[in-house]
Structures are given as structure tokens and as C-alpha cells.
CSV table of C-alpha atoms in Angstrom, one decimal:
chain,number,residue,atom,x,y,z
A,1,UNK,CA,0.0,0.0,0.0
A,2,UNK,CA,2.8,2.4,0.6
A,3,UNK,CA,4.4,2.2,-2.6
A,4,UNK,CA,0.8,2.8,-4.1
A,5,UNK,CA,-0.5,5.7,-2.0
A,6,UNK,CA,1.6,6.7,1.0
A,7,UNK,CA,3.2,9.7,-1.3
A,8,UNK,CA,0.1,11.0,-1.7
A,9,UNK,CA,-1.2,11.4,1.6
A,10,UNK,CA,1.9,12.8,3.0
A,11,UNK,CA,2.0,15.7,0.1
A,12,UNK,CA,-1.9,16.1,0.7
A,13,UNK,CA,-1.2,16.2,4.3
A,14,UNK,CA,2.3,18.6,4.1
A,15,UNK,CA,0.3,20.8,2.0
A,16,UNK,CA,-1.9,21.3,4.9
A,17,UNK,CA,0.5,22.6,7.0
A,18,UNK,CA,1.6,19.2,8.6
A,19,UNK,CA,4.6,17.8,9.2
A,20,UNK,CA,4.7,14.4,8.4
A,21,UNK,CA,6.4,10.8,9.2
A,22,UNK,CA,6.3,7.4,8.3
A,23,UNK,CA,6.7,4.1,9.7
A,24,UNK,CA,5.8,1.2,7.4
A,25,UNK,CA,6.2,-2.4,8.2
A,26,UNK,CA,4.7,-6.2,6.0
A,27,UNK,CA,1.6,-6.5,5.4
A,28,UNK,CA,-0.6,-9.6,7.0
A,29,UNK,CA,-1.3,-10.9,10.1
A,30,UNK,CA,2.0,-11.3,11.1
A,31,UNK,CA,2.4,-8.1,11.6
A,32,UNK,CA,-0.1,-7.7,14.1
A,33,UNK,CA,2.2,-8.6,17.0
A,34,UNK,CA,3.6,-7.6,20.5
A,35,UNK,CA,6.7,-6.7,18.3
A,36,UNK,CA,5.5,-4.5,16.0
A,37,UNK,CA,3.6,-2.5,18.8
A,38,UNK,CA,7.1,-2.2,20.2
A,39,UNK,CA,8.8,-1.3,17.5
A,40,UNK,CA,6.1,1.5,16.3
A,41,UNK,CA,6.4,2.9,19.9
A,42,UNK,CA,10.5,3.3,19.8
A,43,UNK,CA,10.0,5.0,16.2
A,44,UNK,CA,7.0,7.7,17.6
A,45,UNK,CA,9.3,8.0,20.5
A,46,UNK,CA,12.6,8.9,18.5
A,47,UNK,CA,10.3,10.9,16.0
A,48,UNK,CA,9.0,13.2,19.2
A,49,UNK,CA,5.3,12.4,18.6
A,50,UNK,CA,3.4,13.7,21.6
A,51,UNK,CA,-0.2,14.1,22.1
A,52,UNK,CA,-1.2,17.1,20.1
A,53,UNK,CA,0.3,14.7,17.5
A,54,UNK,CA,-1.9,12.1,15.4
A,55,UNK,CA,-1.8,8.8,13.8
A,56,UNK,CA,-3.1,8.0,10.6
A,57,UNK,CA,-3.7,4.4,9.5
A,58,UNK,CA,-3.5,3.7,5.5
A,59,UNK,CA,-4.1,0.0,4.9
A,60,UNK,CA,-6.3,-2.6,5.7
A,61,UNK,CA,-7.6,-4.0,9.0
A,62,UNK,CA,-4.1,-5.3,10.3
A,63,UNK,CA,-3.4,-1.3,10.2
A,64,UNK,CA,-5.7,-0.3,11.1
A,65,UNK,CA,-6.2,-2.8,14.2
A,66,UNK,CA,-2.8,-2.1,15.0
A,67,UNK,CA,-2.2,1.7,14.2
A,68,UNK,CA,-5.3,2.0,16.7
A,69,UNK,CA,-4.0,0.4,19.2
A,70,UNK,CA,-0.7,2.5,19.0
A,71,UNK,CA,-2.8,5.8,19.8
A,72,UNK,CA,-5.4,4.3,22.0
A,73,UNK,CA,-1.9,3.5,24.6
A,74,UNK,CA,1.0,5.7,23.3
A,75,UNK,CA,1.0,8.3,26.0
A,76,UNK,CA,-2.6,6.9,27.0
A,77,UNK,CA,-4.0,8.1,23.9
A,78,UNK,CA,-3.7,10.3,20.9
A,79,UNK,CA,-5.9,10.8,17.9
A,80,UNK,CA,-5.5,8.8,14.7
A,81,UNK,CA,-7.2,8.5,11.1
A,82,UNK,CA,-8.1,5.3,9.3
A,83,UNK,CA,-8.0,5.8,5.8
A,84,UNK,CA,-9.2,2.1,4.8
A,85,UNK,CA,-7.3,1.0,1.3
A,86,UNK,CA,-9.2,-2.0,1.5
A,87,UNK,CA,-13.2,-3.6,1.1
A,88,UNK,CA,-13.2,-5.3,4.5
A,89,UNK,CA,-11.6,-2.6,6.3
A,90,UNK,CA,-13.9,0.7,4.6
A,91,UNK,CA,-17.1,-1.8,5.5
A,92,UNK,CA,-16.1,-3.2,8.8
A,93,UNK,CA,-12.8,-2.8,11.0
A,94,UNK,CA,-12.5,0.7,10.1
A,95,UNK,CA,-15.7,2.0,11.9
A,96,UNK,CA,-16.4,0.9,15.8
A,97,UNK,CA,-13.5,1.8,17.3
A,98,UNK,CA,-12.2,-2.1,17.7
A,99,UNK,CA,-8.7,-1.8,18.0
A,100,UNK,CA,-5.7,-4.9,18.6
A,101,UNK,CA,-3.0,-7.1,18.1
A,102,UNK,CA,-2.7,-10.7,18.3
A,103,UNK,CA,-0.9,-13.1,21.1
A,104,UNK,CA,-0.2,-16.4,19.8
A,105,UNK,CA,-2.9,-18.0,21.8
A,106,UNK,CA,-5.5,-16.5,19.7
A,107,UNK,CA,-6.7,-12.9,17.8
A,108,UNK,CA,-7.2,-9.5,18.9
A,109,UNK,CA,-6.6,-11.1,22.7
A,110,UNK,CA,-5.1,-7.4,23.3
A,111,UNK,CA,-6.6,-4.4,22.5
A,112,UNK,CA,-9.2,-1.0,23.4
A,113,UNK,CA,-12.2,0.3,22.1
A,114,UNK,CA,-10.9,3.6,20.9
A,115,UNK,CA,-12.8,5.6,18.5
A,116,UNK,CA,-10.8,7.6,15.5
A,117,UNK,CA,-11.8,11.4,14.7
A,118,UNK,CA,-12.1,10.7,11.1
A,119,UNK,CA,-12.5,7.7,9.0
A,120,UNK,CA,-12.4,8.5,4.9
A,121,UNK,CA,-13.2,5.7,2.3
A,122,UNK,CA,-11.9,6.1,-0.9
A,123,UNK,CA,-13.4,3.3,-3.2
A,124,UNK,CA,-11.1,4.6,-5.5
A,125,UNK,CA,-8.1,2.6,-3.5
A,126,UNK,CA,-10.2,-0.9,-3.8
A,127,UNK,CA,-9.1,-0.4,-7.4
A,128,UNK,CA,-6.1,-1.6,-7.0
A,129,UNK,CA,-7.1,-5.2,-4.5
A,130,UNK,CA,-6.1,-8.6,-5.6
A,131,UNK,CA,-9.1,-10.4,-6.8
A,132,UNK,CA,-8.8,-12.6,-3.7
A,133,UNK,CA,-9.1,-9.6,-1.0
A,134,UNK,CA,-12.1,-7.9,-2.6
A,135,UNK,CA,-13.8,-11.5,-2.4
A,136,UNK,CA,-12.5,-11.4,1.3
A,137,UNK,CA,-13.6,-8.1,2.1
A,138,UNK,CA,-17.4,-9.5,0.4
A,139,UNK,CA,-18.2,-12.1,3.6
A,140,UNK,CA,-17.9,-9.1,6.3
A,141,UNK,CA,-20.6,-7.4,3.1
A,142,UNK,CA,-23.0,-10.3,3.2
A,143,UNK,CA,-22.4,-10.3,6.9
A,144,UNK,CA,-24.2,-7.2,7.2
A,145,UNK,CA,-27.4,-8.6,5.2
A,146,UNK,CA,-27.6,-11.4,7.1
A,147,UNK,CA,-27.5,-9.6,10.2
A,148,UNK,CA,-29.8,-6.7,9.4
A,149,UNK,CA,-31.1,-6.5,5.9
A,150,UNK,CA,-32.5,-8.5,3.6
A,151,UNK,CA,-33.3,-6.0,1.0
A,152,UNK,CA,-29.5,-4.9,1.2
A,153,UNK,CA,-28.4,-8.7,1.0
A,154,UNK,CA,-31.0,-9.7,-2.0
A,155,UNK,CA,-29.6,-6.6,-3.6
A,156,UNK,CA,-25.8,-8.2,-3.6
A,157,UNK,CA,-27.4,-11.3,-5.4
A,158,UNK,CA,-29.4,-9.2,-8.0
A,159,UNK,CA,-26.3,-6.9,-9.2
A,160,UNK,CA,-22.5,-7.2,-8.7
A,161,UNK,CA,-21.2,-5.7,-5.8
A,162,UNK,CA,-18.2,-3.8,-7.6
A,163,UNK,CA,-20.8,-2.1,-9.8
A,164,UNK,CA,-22.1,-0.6,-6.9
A,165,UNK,CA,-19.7,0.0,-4.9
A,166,UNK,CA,-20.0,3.1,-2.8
A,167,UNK,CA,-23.5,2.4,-2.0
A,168,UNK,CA,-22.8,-1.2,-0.8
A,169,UNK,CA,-19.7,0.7,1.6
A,170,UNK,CA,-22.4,3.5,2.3
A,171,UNK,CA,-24.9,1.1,3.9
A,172,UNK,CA,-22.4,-0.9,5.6
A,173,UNK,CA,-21.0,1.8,7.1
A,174,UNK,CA,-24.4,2.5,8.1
A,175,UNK,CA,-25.1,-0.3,9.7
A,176,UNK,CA,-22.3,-0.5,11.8
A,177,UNK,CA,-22.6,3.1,12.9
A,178,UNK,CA,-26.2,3.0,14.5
A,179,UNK,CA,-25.0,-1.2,16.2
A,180,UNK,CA,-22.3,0.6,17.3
A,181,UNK,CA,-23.7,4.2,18.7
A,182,UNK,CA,-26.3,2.3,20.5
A,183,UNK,CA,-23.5,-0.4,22.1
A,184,UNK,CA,-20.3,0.7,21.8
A,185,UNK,CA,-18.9,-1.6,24.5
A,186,UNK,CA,-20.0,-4.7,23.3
A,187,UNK,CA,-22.4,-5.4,25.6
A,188,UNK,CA,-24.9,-6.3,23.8
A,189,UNK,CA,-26.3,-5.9,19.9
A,190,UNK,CA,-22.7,-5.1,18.9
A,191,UNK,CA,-22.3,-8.4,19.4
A,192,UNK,CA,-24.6,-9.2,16.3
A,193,UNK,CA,-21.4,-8.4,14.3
A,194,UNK,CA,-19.5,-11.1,15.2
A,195,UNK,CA,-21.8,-13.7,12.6
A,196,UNK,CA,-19.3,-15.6,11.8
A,197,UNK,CA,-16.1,-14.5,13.7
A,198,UNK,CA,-16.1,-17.7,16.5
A,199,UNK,CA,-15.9,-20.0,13.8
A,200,UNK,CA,-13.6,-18.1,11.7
A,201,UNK,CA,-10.8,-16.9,14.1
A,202,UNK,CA,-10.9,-20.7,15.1
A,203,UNK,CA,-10.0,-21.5,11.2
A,204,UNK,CA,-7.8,-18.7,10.9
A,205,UNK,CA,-5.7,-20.2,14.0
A,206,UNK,CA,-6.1,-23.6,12.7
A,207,UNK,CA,-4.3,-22.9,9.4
A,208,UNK,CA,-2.2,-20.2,10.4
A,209,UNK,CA,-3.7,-17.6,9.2
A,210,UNK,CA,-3.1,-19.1,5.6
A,211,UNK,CA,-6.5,-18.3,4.7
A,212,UNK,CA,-7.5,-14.2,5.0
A,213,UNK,CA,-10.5,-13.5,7.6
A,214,UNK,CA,-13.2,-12.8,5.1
A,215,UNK,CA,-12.7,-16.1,3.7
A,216,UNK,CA,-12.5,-17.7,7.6
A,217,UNK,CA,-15.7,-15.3,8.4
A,218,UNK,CA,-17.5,-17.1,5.5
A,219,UNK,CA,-16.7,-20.5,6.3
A,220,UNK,CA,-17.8,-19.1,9.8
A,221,UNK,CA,-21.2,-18.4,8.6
A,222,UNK,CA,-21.6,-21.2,6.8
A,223,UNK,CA,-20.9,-23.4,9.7
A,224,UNK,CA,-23.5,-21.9,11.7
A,225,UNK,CA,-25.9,-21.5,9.5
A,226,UNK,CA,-25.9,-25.3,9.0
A,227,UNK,CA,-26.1,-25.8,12.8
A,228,UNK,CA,-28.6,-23.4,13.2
A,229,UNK,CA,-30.9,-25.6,10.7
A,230,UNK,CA,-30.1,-28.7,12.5
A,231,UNK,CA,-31.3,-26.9,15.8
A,232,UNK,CA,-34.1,-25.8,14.4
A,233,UNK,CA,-33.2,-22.2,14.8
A,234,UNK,CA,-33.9,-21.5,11.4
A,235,UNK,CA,-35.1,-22.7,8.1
A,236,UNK,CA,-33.3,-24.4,4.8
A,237,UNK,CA,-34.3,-21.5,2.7
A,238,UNK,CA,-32.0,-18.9,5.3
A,239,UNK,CA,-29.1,-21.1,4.6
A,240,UNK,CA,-30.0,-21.0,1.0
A,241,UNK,CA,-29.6,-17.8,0.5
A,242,UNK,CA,-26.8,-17.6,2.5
A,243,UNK,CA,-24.6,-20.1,0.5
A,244,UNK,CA,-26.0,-18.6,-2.5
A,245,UNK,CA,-24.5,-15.3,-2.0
A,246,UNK,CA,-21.4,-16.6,-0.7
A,247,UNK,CA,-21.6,-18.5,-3.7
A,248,UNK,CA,-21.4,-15.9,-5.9
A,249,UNK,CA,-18.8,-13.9,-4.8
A,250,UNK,CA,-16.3,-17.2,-4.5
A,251,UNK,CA,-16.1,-17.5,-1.0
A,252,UNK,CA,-15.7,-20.7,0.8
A,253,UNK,CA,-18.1,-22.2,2.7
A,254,UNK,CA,-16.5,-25.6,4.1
A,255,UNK,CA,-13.2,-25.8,6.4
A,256,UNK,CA,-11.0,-29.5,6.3
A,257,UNK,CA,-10.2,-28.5,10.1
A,258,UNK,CA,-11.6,-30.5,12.9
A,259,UNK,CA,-13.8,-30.4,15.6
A,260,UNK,CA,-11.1,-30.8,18.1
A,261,UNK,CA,-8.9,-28.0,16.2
A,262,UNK,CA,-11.3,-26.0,15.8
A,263,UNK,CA,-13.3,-26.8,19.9
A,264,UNK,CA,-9.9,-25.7,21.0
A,265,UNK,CA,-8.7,-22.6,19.1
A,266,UNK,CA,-12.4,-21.3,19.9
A,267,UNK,CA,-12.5,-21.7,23.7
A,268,UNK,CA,-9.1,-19.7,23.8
A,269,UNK,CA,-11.0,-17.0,22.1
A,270,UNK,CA,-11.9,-13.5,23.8
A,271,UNK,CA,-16.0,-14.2,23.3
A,272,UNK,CA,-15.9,-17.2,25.7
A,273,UNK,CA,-17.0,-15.9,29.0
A,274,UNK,CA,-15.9,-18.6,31.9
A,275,UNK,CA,-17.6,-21.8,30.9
A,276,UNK,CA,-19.8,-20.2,28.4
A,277,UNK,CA,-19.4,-19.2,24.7
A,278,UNK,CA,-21.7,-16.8,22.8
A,279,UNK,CA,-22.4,-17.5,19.3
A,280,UNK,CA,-24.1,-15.0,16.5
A,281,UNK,CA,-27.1,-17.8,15.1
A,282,UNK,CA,-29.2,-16.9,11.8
A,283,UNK,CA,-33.2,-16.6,12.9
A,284,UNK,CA,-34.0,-15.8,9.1
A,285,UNK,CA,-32.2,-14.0,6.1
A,286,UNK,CA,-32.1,-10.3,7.4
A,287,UNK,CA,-32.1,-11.5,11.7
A,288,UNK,CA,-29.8,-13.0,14.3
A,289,UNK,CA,-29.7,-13.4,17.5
A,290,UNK,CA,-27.4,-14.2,20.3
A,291,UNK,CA,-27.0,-17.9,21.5
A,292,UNK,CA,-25.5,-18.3,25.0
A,293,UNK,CA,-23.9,-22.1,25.3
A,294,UNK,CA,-22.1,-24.0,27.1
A,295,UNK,CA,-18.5,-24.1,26.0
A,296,UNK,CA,-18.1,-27.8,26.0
A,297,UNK,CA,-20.8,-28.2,23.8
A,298,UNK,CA,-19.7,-26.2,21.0
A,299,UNK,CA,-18.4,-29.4,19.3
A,300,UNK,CA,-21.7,-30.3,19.0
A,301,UNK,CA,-22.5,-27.2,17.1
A,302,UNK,CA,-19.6,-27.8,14.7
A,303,UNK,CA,-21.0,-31.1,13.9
A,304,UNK,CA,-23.6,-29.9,13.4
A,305,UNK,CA,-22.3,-27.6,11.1
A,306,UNK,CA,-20.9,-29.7,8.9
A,307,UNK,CA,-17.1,-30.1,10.1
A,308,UNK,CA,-15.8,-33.6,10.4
């Protein structure tokens, strides 16, 4: 992303009056370390940064995740920008104010809730994705119609996405924004959001991270949506749809980890709460709701979902 854009943000910024540094480090989730925290504080420290500074994050969600986290603890907090370069992160880790890096027990295990001043989507930048992160960014999109909107999600099925696009990042956006202003904490709806996430940051662990999270997050939904059937949560024709649209936009819907792999990654996870885990489960295309089980039986549920 640097080499693509970083030039002209810092000249659009400089012009502004600003001066203006730079740290840049690999992209993936790798990168979203202990280390990398550490070695972003030493350079904001050397550069002199102090709190009437700001941080501006120009990448995807590992950026943003992580520049976020930077200004939510250097000096216990300074202001920062996410200018999201890519789908997932203009429709989803951009807004809400999630911010983290990764232990090697499991993801996002450290973090804050710190809002940014400003986010700015330029669908311009999404010109430039590999074919393979636009169709990740896609599963947090269908996400959102699942969780909220069947209009919006039947709407992805009648017309491409990409032809579209600001709209589909508008209502998104949208979305998140009123979940969010209502339960910023994660106390409650927010948690709607996470359709998918259980299941998919026990997939991303599994395989190291081989696969991106949209295409874990799919596989996520997909898993639950067959469970959800099974228990008589919902009906055929909500996990219909769902596959349908995943589908058609190439993502995954099947994961050749286990049910011990995945039973174990999952209970390390930051949405288990003592011996209970809270799962996001699909009432009808458009509605979730909020599933409160015990932790040892979530092997059942990925049975029931389809993984061997």
C-alpha cells in the first residue's frame, strides 16, 4: 500500500500545514504482533510524537487494528485516522473503534475500544485489491445482510457488488454506525457483528492464518448457518440464501479442520466468558440473534455444522 499511496497522503497532508512521518512495516497478520507494537512505539518516541500529534492508519484492518491500538496506549492516547485501502476494512474494521493485536494463543486477545476522529473511504483505493481480497472483504458485506437487511443482501445477489460499490460501503458503514452508537462496549447488539467471527478466528488459527478472515468469516457463517438448521433455529431456505451469496462472490463455505482443532482454538477466544461461549445464530435472512452455550458443547454445534 505504501508504494501505491503513502506519497500522496503525506504531500496532501504537508500541504496542509503538517509535518509528516512514516513508519511502514509487512503487510498480514503477522504483523499484528507484541513486536510490532514495540517497534512502532520506539519510532513515535525517537520521531518526538506527543499528544497534540496524530496517527493516521493507511491499509487494511491489520493497520488499522494495530495503528489503533498504538494511539489508543502511546501516552494513553492520541488521535488517529483510518483511511481504509481495502473492502473489508472501509465496510467493517475501520468504523467501531475495535482496536488490537494478536498473542499467539488466539486474535485481537489485546486491544481497546478507541474511537478515531475521522474515518475517509476512498473506493477509489479498492481499485487496485487482488481479486482474492475484494472476495474477502465480500463475507464481512453479506455479513451485514444477514444480520440486518434482507433488502441490502438480496440486492448483492441481484447486481455485482463492484458495480455498486459506494452504495454497498455506504450502507455498511451505516449499519455498523447505528449497532455501534447504541452499544459501543460490546455489551450487547454489537455483538450481532460477530456472525461468523467464532468460527472463523478458530479457522484462521487452525491454518495459520493461511486463509484471509473474510474467507474464515464465510466459512464461519456457513458453519453456523448449518447448525442453526439442524437446531431448528432456522429454516433451509436462510441457509439457502446464505450459500447462494457466498456463492457468488467465490467465498468458501467448508473448512477440512476439525472439531477438536477448531473446539480448542475457539475456547481460547476472547468471546468465551468462563464456561460459556456466545455465538451470533441466523433466525431468518435479514435477523440474528445471540446464543448463550455452554463451552463444552460447542463441538456439537460444529457437527452440526458440517465439520468432520
Amino acid at each position: 500500500v505504501a508504494s501505491l499511496y503513502l506519497d500522496q497522503v503525506v504531500q496532501s497532508l504537508s500541504a496542509a500545514g503538517y509535518t509528516v512521518v512514516s513508519y511502514i512495516f509487512p503487510h498480514g497478520e503477522d504483523s499484528k504482533s507484541a513486536e510490532t507494537l514495540f517497534r512502532v512505539y520506539d519510532f513515535l518516541i525517537k520521531e518526538q510524537l506527543t499528544r497534540s500529534d496524530f496517527i493516521v492508519a493507511l491499509g487494511g484492518g491489520v493497520t488499522g487494528d494495530l495503528a489503533g491500538f498504538v494511539a489508543a496506549s502511546y501516552m494513553r492516547g492520541i488521535d488517529f485516522v483510518q483511511i481504509p485501502t481495502t473492502l473489508l476494512a472501509a465496510v467493517d474494521s475501520s468504523v467501531g473503534g475495535k482496536t488490537a493485536v494478536d498473542l499467539d494463543e488466539g486474535k485481537n486477545l489485546v486491544g481497546a475500544f478507541y474511537q478515531p476522529r475521522l474515518v475517509l473511504c476512498d473506493p477509489d483505493t479498492l481499485a487496485t485489491l487482488p481479486p482474492e481480497q475484494f472476495r474477502a472483504g465480500m463475507a464481512e458485506v453479506i455479513k451485514y445482510g444477514m444480520i440486518g437487511d434482507e433488502v441490502f443482501l438480496n440486492s448483492l445477489l441481484a447486481r455485482p457488488a463492484a458495480e455498486h460499490l459506494e452504495e454497498v460501503i455506504a450502507a455498511c458503514v451505516a449499519m455498523k454506525r447505528d449497532v455501534v452508537s447504541r452499544d459501543e462496549f460490546e455489551q450487547g447488539e454489537r455483538r450481532l457483528l460477530n456472525f461468523g467471527h467464532t468460527v472463523g478466528h478458530a479457522v484462521e488459527r487452525c491454518r495459520g492464518f493461511a486463509l484471509s478472515h473474510g474467507e474464515a468469516v464465510a466459512i464461519g457463517m456457513a458453519v453456523l448457518s448449518r447448525a442453526a438448521v439442524d437446531k431448528g433455529y432456522c429454516g433451509e431456505e436462510t441457509l439457502t440464501r446464505l450459500l447462494q451469496a457466498l456463492q457468488q462472490y467465490d467465498l468458501p463455505m467448508e473448512t477440512d479442520c476439525t472439531v477438536e482443532e477448531l473446539s480448542a482454538a475457539a475456547l481460547a477466544d476472547k468471546k468465551r466468558s468462563g464456561d460459556k461461549l456466545r455465538l451470533v445464530v441466523p433466525e431468518r435472512v435479514g435477523r440474528c440473534r445471540i446464543e448463550t452455550i455452554a463451552a463444552d458443547s460447542f463441538h456439537e454445534w460444529l457437527k452440526a455444522g458440517g465439520v468432520q
